[in-house]
Short mmCIF file of C-alpha atoms in Angstrom, two decimals:
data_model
loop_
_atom_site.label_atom_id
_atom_site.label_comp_id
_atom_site.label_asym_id
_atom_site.label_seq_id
_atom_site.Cartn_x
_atom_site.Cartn_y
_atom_site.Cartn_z
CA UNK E 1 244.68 -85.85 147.42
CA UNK E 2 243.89 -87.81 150.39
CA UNK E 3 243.37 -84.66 152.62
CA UNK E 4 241.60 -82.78 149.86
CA UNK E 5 239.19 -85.93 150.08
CA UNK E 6 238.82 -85.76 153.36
CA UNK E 7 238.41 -82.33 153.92
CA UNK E 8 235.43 -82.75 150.93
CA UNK E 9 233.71 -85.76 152.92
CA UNK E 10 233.71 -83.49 156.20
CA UNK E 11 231.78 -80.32 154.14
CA UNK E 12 229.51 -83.21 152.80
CA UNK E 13 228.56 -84.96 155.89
CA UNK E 14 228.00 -81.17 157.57
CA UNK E 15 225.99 -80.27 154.83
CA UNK E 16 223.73 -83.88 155.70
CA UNK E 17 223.96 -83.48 159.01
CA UNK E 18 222.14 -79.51 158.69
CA UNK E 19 219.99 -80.87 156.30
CA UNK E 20 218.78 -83.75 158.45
CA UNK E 21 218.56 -81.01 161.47
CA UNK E 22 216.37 -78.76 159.61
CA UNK E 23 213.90 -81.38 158.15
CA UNK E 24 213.69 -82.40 162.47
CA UNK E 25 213.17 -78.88 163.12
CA UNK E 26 211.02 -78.63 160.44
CA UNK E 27 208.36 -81.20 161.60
CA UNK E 28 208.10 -79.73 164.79
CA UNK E 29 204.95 -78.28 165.12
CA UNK E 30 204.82 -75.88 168.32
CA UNK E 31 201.30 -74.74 169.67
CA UNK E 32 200.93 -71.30 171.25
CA UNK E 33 198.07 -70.80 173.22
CA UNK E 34 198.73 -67.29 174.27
CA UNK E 35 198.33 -65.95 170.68
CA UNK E 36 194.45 -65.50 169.57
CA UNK E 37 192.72 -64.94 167.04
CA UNK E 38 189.12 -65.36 165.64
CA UNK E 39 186.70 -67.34 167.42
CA UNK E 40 184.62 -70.51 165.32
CA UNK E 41 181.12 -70.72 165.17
CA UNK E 42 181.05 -73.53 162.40
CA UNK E 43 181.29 -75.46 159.31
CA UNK E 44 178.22 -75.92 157.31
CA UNK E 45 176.08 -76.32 154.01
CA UNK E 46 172.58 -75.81 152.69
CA UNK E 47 169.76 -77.80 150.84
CA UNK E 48 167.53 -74.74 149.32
CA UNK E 49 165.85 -74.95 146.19
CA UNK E 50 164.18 -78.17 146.82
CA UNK E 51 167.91 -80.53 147.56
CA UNK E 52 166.42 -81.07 150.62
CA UNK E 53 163.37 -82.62 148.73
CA UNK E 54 165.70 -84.76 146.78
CA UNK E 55 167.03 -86.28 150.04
CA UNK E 56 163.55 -86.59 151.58
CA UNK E 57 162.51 -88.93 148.60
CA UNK E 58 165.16 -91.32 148.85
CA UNK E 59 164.83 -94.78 151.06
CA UNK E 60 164.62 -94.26 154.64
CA UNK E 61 167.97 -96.31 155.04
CA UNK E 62 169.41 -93.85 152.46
CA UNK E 63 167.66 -91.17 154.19
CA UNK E 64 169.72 -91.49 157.83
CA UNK E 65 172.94 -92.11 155.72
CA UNK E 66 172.81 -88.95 154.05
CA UNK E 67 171.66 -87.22 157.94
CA UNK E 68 175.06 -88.77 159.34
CA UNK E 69 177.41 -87.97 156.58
CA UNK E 70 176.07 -84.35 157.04
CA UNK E 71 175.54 -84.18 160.61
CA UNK E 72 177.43 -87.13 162.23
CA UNK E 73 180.41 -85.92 164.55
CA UNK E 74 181.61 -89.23 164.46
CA UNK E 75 180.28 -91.07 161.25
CA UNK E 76 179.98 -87.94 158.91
CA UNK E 77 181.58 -84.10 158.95
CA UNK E 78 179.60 -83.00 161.76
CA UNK E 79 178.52 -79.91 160.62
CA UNK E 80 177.41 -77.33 162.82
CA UNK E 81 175.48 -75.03 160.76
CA UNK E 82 172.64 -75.44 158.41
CA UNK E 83 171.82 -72.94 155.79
CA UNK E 84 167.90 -73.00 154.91
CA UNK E 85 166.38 -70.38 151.94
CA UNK E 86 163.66 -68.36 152.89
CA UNK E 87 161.09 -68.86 149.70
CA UNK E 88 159.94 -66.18 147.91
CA UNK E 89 158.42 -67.80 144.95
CA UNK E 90 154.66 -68.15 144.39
CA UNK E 91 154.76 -71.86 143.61
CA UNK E 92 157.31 -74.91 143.98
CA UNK E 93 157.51 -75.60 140.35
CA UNK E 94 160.92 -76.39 138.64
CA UNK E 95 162.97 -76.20 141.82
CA UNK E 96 161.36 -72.84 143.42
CA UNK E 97 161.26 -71.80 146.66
CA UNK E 98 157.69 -71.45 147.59
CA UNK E 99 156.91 -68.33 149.62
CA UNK E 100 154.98 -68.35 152.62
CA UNK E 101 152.67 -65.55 151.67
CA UNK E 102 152.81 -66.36 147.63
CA UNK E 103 150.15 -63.88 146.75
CA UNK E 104 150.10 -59.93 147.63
CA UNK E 105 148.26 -59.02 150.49
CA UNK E 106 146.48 -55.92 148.55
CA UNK E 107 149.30 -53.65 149.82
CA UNK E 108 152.36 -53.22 152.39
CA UNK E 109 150.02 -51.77 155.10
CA UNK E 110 147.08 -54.38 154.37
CA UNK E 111 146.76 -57.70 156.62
CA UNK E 112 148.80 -60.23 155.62
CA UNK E 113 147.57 -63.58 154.00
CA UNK E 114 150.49 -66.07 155.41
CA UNK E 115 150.48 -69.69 154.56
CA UNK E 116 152.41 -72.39 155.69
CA UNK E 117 152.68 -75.80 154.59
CA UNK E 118 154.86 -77.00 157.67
CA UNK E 119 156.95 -78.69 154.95
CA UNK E 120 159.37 -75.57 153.35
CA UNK E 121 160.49 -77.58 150.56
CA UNK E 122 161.50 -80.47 153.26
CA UNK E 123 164.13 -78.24 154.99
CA UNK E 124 161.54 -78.58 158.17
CA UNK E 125 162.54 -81.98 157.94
CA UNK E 126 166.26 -81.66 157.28
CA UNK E 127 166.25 -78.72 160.22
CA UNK E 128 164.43 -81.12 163.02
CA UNK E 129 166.50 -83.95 161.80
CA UNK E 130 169.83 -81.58 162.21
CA UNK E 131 168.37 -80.04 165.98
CA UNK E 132 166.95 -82.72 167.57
CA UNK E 133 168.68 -85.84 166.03
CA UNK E 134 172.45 -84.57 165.80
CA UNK E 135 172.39 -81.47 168.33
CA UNK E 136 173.07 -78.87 165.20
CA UNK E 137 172.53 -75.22 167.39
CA UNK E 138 173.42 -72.96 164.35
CA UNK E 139 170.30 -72.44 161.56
CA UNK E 140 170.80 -69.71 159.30
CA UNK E 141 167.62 -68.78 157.70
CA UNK E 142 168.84 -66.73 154.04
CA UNK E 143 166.41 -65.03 152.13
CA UNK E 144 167.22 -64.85 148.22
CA UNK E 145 164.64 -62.22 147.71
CA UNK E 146 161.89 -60.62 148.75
CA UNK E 147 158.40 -61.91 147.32
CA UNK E 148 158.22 -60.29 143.63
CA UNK E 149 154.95 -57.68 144.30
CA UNK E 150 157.27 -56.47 147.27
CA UNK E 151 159.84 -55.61 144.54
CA UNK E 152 160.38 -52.93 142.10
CA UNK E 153 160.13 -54.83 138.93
CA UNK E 154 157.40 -57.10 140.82
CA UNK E 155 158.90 -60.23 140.23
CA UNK E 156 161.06 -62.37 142.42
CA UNK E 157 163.69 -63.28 139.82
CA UNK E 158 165.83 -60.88 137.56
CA UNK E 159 166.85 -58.67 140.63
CA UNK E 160 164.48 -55.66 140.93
CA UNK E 161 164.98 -53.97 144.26
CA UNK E 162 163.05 -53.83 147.89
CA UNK E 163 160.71 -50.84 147.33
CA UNK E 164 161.37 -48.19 149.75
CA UNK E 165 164.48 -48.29 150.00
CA UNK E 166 167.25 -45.73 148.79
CA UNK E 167 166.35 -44.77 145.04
CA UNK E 168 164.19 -47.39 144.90
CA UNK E 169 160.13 -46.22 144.76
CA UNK E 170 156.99 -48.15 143.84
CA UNK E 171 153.91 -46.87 143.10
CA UNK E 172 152.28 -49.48 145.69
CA UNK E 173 153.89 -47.96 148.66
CA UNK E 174 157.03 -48.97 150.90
CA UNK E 175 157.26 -52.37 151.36
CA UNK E 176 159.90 -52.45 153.92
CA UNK E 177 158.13 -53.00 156.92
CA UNK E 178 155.88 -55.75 155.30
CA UNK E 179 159.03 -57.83 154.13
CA UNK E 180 160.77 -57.14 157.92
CA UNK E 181 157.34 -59.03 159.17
CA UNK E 182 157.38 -61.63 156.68
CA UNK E 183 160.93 -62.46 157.79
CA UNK E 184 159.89 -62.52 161.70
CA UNK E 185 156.91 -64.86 160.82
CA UNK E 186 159.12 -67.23 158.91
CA UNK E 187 160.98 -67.62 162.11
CA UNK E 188 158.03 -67.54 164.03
CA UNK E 189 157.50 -71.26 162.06
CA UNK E 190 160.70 -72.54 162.58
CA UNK E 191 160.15 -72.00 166.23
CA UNK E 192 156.35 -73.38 166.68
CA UNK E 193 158.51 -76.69 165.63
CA UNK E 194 161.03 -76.51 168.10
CA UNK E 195 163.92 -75.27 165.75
CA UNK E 196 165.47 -71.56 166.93
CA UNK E 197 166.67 -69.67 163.58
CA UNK E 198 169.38 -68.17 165.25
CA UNK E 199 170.93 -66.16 161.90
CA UNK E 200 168.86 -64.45 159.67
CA UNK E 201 169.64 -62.83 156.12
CA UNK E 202 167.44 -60.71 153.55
CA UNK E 203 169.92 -60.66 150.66
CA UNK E 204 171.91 -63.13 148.62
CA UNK E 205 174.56 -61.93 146.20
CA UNK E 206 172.94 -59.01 145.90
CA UNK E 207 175.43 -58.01 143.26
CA UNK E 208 173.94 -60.33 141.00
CA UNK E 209 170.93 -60.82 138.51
CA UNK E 210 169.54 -64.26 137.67
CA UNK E 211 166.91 -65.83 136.38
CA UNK E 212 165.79 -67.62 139.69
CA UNK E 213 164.98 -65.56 142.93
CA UNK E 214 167.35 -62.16 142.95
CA UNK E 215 167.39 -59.14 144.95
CA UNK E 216 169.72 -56.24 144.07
CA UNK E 217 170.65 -54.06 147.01
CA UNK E 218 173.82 -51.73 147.84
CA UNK E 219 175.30 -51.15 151.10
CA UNK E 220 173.08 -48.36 151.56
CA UNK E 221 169.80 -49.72 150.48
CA UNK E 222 170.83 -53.10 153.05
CA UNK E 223 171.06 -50.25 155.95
CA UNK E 224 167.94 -48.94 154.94
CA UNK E 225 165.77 -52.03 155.91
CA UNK E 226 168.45 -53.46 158.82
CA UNK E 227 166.90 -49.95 160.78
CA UNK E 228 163.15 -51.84 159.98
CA UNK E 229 164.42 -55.33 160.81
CA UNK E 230 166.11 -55.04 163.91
CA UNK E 231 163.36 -53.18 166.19
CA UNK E 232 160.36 -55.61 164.57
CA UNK E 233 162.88 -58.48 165.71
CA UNK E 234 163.43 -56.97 168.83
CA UNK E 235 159.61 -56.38 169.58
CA UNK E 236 158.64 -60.07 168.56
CA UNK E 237 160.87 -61.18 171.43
CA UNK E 238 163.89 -62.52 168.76
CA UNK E 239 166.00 -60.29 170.53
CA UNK E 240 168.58 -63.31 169.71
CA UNK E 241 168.38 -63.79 166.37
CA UNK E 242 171.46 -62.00 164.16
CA UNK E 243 170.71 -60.07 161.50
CA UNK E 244 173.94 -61.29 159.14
CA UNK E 245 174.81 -58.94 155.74
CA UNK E 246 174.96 -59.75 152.52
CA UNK E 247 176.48 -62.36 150.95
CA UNK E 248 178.02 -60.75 148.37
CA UNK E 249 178.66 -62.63 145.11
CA UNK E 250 182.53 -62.42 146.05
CA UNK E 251 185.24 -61.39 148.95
CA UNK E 252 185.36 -57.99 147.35
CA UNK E 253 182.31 -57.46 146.47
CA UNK E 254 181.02 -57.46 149.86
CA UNK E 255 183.84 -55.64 151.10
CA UNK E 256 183.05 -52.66 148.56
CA UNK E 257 179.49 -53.00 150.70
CA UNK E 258 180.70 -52.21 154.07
CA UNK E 259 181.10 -48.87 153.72
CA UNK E 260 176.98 -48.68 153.51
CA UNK E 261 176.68 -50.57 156.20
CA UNK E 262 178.78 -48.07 158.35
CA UNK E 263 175.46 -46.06 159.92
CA UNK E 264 173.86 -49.90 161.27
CA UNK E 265 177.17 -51.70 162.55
CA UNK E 266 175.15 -52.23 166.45
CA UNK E 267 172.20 -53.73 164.39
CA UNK E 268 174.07 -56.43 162.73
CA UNK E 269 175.57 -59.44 164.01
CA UNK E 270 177.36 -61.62 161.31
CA UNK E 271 179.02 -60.26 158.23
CA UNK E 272 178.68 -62.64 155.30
CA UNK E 273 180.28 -63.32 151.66
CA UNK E 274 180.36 -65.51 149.28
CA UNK E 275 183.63 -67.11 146.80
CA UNK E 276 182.81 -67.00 143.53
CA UNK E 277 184.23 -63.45 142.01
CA UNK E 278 186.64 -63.32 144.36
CA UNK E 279 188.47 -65.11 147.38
CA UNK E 280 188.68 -64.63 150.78
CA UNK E 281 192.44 -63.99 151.34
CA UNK E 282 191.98 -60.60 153.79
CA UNK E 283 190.03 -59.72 156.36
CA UNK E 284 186.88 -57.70 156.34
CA UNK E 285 186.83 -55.07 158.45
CA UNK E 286 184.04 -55.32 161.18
CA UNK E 287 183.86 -55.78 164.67
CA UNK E 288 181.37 -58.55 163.70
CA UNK E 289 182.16 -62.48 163.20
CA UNK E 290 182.80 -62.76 159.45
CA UNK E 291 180.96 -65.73 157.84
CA UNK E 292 182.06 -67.42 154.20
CA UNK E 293 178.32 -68.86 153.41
CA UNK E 294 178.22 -70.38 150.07
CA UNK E 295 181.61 -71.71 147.42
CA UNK E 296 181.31 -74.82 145.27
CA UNK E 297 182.81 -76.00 142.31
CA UNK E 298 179.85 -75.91 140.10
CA UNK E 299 180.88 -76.53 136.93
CA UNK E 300 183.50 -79.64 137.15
CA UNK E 301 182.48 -83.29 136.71
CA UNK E 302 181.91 -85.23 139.49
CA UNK E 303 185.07 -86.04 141.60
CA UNK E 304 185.26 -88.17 144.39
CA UNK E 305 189.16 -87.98 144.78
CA UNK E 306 191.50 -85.88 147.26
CA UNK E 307 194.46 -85.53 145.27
CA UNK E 308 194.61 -86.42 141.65
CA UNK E 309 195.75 -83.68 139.27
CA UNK E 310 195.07 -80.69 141.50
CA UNK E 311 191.31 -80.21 140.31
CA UNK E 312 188.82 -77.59 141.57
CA UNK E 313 186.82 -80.34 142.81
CA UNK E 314 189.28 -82.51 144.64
CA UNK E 315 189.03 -82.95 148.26
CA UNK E 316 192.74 -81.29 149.10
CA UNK E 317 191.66 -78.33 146.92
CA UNK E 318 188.79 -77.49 149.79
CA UNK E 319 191.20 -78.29 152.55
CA UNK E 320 193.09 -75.85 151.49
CA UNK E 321 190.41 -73.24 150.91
CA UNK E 322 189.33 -73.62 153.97
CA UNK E 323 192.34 -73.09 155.56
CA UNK E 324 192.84 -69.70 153.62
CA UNK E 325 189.83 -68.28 154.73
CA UNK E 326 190.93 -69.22 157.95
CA UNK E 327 193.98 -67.97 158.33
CA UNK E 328 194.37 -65.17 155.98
CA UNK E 329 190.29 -63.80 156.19
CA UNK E 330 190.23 -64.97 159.76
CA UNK E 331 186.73 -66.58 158.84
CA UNK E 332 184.36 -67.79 161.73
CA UNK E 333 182.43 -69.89 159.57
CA UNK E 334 182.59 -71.80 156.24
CA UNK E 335 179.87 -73.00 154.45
CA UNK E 336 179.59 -75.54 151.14
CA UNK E 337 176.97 -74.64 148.80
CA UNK E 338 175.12 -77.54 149.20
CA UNK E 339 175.24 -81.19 150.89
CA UNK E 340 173.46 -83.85 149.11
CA UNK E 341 171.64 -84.13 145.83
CA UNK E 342 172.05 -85.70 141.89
CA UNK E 343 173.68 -84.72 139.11
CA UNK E 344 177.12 -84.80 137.82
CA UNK E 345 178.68 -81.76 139.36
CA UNK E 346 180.73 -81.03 142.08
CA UNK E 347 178.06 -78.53 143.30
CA UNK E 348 177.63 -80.74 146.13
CA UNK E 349 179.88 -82.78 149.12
CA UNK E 350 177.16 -85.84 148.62
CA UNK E 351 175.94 -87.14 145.29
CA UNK E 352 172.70 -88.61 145.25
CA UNK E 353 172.96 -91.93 142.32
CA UNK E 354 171.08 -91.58 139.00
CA UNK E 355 168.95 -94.43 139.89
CA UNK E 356 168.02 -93.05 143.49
CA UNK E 357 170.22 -96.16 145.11
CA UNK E 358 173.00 -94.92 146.29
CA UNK E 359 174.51 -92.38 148.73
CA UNK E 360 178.14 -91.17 147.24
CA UNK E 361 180.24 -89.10 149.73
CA UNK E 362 182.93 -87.00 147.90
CA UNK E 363 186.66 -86.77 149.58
CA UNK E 364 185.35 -82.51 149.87
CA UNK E 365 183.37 -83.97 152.23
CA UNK E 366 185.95 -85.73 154.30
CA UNK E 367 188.00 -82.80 154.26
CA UNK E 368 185.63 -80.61 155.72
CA UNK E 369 184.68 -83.21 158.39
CA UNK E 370 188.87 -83.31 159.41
CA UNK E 371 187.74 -79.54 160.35
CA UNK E 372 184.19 -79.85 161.31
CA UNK E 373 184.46 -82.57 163.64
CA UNK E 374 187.14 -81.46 165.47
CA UNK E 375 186.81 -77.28 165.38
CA UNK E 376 183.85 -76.96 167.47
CA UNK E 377 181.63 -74.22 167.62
CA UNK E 378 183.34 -71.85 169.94
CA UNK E 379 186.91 -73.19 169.73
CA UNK E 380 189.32 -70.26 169.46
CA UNK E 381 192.14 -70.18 166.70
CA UNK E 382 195.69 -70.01 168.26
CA UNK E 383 198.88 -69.32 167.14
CA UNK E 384 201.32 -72.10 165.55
CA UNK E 385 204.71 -72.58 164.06
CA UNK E 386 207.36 -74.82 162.06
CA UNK E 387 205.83 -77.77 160.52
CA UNK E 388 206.97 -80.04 157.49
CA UNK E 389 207.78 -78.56 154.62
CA UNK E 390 205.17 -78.04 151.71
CA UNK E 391 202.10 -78.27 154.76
CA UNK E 392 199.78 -75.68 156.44
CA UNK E 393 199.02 -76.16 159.96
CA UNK E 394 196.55 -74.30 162.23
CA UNK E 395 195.50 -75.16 165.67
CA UNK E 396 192.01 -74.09 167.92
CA UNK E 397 191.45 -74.66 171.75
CA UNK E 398 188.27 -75.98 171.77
CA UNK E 399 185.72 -75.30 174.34
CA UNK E 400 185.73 -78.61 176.16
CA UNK E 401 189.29 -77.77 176.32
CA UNK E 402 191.06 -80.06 173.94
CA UNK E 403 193.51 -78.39 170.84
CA UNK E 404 192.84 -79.43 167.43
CA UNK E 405 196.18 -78.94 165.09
CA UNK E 406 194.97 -79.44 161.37
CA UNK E 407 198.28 -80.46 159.21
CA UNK E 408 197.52 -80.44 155.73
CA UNK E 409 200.59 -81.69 153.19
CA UNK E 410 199.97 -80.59 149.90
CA UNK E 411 203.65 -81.35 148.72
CA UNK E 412 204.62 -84.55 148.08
CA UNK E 413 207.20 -84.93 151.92
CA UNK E 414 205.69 -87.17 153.93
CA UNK E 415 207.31 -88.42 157.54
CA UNK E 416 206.87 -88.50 161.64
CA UNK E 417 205.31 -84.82 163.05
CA UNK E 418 206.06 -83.78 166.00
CA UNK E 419 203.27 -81.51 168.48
CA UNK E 420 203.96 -79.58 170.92
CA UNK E 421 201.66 -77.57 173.07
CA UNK E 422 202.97 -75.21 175.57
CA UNK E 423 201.63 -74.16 178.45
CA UNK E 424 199.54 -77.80 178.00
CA UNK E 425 199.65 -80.81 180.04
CA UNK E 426 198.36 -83.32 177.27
CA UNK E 427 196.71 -86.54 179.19
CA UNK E 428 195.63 -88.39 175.56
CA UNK E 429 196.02 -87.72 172.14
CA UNK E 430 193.86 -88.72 169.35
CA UNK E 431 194.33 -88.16 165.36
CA UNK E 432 192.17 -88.40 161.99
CA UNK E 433 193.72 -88.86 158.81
CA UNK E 434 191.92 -87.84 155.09
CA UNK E 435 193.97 -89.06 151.72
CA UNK E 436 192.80 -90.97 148.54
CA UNK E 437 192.73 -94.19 150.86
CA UNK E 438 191.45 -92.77 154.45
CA UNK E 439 187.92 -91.02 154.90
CA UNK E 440 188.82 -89.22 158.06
CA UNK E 441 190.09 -91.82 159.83
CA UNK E 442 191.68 -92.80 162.62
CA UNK E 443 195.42 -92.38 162.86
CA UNK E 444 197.96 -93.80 164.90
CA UNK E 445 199.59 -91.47 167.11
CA UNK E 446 201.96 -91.17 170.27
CA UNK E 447 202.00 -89.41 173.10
CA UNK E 448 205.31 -88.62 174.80
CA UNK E 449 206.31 -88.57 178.78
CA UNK E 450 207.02 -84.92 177.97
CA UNK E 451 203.48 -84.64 175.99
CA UNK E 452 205.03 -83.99 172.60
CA UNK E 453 202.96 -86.04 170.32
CA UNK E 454 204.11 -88.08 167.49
CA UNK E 455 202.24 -88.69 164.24
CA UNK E 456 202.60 -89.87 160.83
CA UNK E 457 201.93 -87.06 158.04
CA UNK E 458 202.01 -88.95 154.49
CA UNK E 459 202.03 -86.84 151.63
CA UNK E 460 199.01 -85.21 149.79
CA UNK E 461 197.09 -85.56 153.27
CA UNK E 462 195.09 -84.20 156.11
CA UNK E 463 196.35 -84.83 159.66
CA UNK E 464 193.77 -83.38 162.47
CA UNK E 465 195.13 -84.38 165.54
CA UNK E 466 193.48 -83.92 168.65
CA UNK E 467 195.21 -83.07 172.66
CA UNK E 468 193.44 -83.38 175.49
CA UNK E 469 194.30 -82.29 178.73
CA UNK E 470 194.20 -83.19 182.11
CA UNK E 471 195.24 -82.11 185.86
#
């Protein structure tokens, strides 16, 4: 009996003593520089349809809180892209987006009659505030439609299509040209104040028919006007500017687009898509960076939480979309729907109070500033592996040089992390930390004589932690 105990204690403590080796290896996350992948130009959000007018009214105290929890690298998420609409509307009533030429012309071939209010709904002021104020480089400038008498069913809302394009005729002529020089003088604006649109989109879901500005287009009928777009670019000395296609209603849906855009591939720049119909858990096929522009949770009450009950609105949920995108769509950019107004959705990162006196941040916000502020416009993503169990991990090499490792623990494990970079002489190590209690953070964190770094992962968290090297 004795023996037979014995021999039972030895299988037991073996079975410990793997156990206890494979949770070690397990933490261990290892960096590997040599494998690439996409390259980052961003994280980022919008205030069209008159949120940025919402912000503009609030107290001027209230006013640079909101800027630095958008635009803050150090304060806020640091976001690197801002998302404006191009109006098409012929008034700012309800929560329109007025157009800069609101009234026909007399015809796509007559003079045009544009007017410009220098204001755009207040996203001049959100856009100077973003440039010159925080450094933002990125503007993306997104049409919804094109002005309604431009449009087959000569109205800016309820879809309609561009007239002239692909099986779409109107009896006043092709307007295809006129809307290509709308576009350019809308930039035009933006650049008499000092702010370079540097992205620029005709469509938005395109797949889709609302009651507020809509413009249905295929693949084909996108081509049609990116051959009229690119040269009047071109020959109004925006030779920079990208033409980006078409955020599409979901993954798929823009996808199922592509194939139309086959004939105009050296005339675009950025491929974009939206989340709502479908995911992005593949890649798209281009040679092109691939942009996700616009997901929210739009119908769930307002949550300021990162982990509760696993709702669509909680802060971990978006760390982990994010992170799909990432690695599974191999996404360049992703973009919130929008940053700060009211109301009692989840529509937005920042909630503006009832009574116009507060400034709430949301933990989505946090979670996208444990990316934003750390994944730098031009950081590459690099290859990784191990980690504890129940996380995903995903590291960049930043421009500046530094590595970023995101660690996000969606299980309930929580314990030391190990980071290892080869090839990598770290000099200092810094690390963030997002949970129900921390709003990106700083985070304790070691740095070994053999520059392994050491960090604390608790569960239902995101770790960012941050190398840097040095000769």
């Amino acid at each position: 009996m004795m023996l037979r105990a014995a021999i039972v204690a030895a299988i037991v403590a073996a079975a410990q003593a793997r156990s206890t080796l494979n949770v070690r290896q397990a933490s261990a996350i290892t960096v590997d520089l040599s494998k690439t992948y996409q390259t980052m130009d961003g994280f980022g959000m919008s205030e069209t349809f008159q949120r940025a007018n919402q912000m503009h009214a609030l107290s001027e105290p209230l006013q640079r809180y909101a800027l630095d929890l958008l635009f803050n690298r150090t304060s806020g998420a640091g976001f690197s892209i801002l998302r404006n609409g191009i109006g098409s509307s012929p008034d700012s009533s309800s929560d329109h987006m007025v157009s800069i030429q609101p009234s026909s012309p007399g015809g796509p071939n007559a003079a045009p009659r544009y007017v410009w209010d220098g204001n755009d709904n207040s996203q001049v002021w959100v856009s100077t505030e973003a440039v010159k104020t925080y450094g933002l480089k990125t503007v993306y400038a997104n049409a919804w439609s094109a002005p309604g008498y431009m449009k087959t069913n000569n109205n800016d809302a309820n879809g309609g299509s561009l007239c002239g394009v692909s099986g779409a005729s109107c009896s006043s002529g092709d307007w295809k040209q006129a809307y290509a020089n709308y576009l350019v003088q809308y930039i035009t604006y933006y650049k008499g104040i000092g702010v370079d649109v540097t992205h620029l989109g005709f469509l938005n879901e395109p797949d889709l028919t609302t009651s507020y500005a809509s413009m249905r287009s295929n693949g084909q009928q996108a081509a049609d006007f990116i051959k009229v777009l690119r040269p009047t670019l071109d020959k109004a000395n925006l030779t920079s500017v990208k033409i980006t296609c078409c955020d599409a209603e979901g993954w798929s849906s823009q996808q199922s687009m592509m194939s139309g855009l086959s004939g105009v591939t050296d005339l675009l720049g950025t491929i974009t898509a939206h989340s709502y119909t479908s995911s992005p858990n593949s890649p798209i096929n281009s040679k092109h960076p691939v942009w996700q522009t616009e997901n929210a949770d739009l119908q769930g009450a307002w949550a300021t939480t990162f982990y509760s009950n696993n709702g669509a609105g909680e802060g971990l949920n978006w760390a982990l979309k994010i992170y799909d995108a990432i690695t599974k769509a191999n996404v360049s950019a992703y973009l919130y729907w929008v940053g700060v107004q009211g109301g009692a959705t989840n529509s937005k990162l920042i909630r503006i109070s009832d009574d116009k006196k507060q400034v709430i941040p949301s933990k989505r916000l946090w979670a996208f500033a444990n990316w934003s502020r750390h994944v730098r416009p031009g950081a590459v993503r690099v290859g990784t592996s191990g980690g504890p169990s129940g996380a995903r991990v995903s590291a960049f090499k930043n421009v500046d040089g530094t590595v970023s490792v995101q660690i996000i623990q969606s299980g309930t494990g929580a314990g030391s992390v190990t980071v290892k970079v080869n090839g990598f002489t770290a000099k200092g190590v810094k690390a963030w930390l997002t949970d129900n209690s921390h709003d990106c953070d700083a985070q304790a964190a070691t740095l070994g004589s053999d520059g392994t770094v050491g960090v604390n992962v608790p569960a239902r968290s995101m770790v960012t932690v941050v190398l840097e090297g040095g000769s």
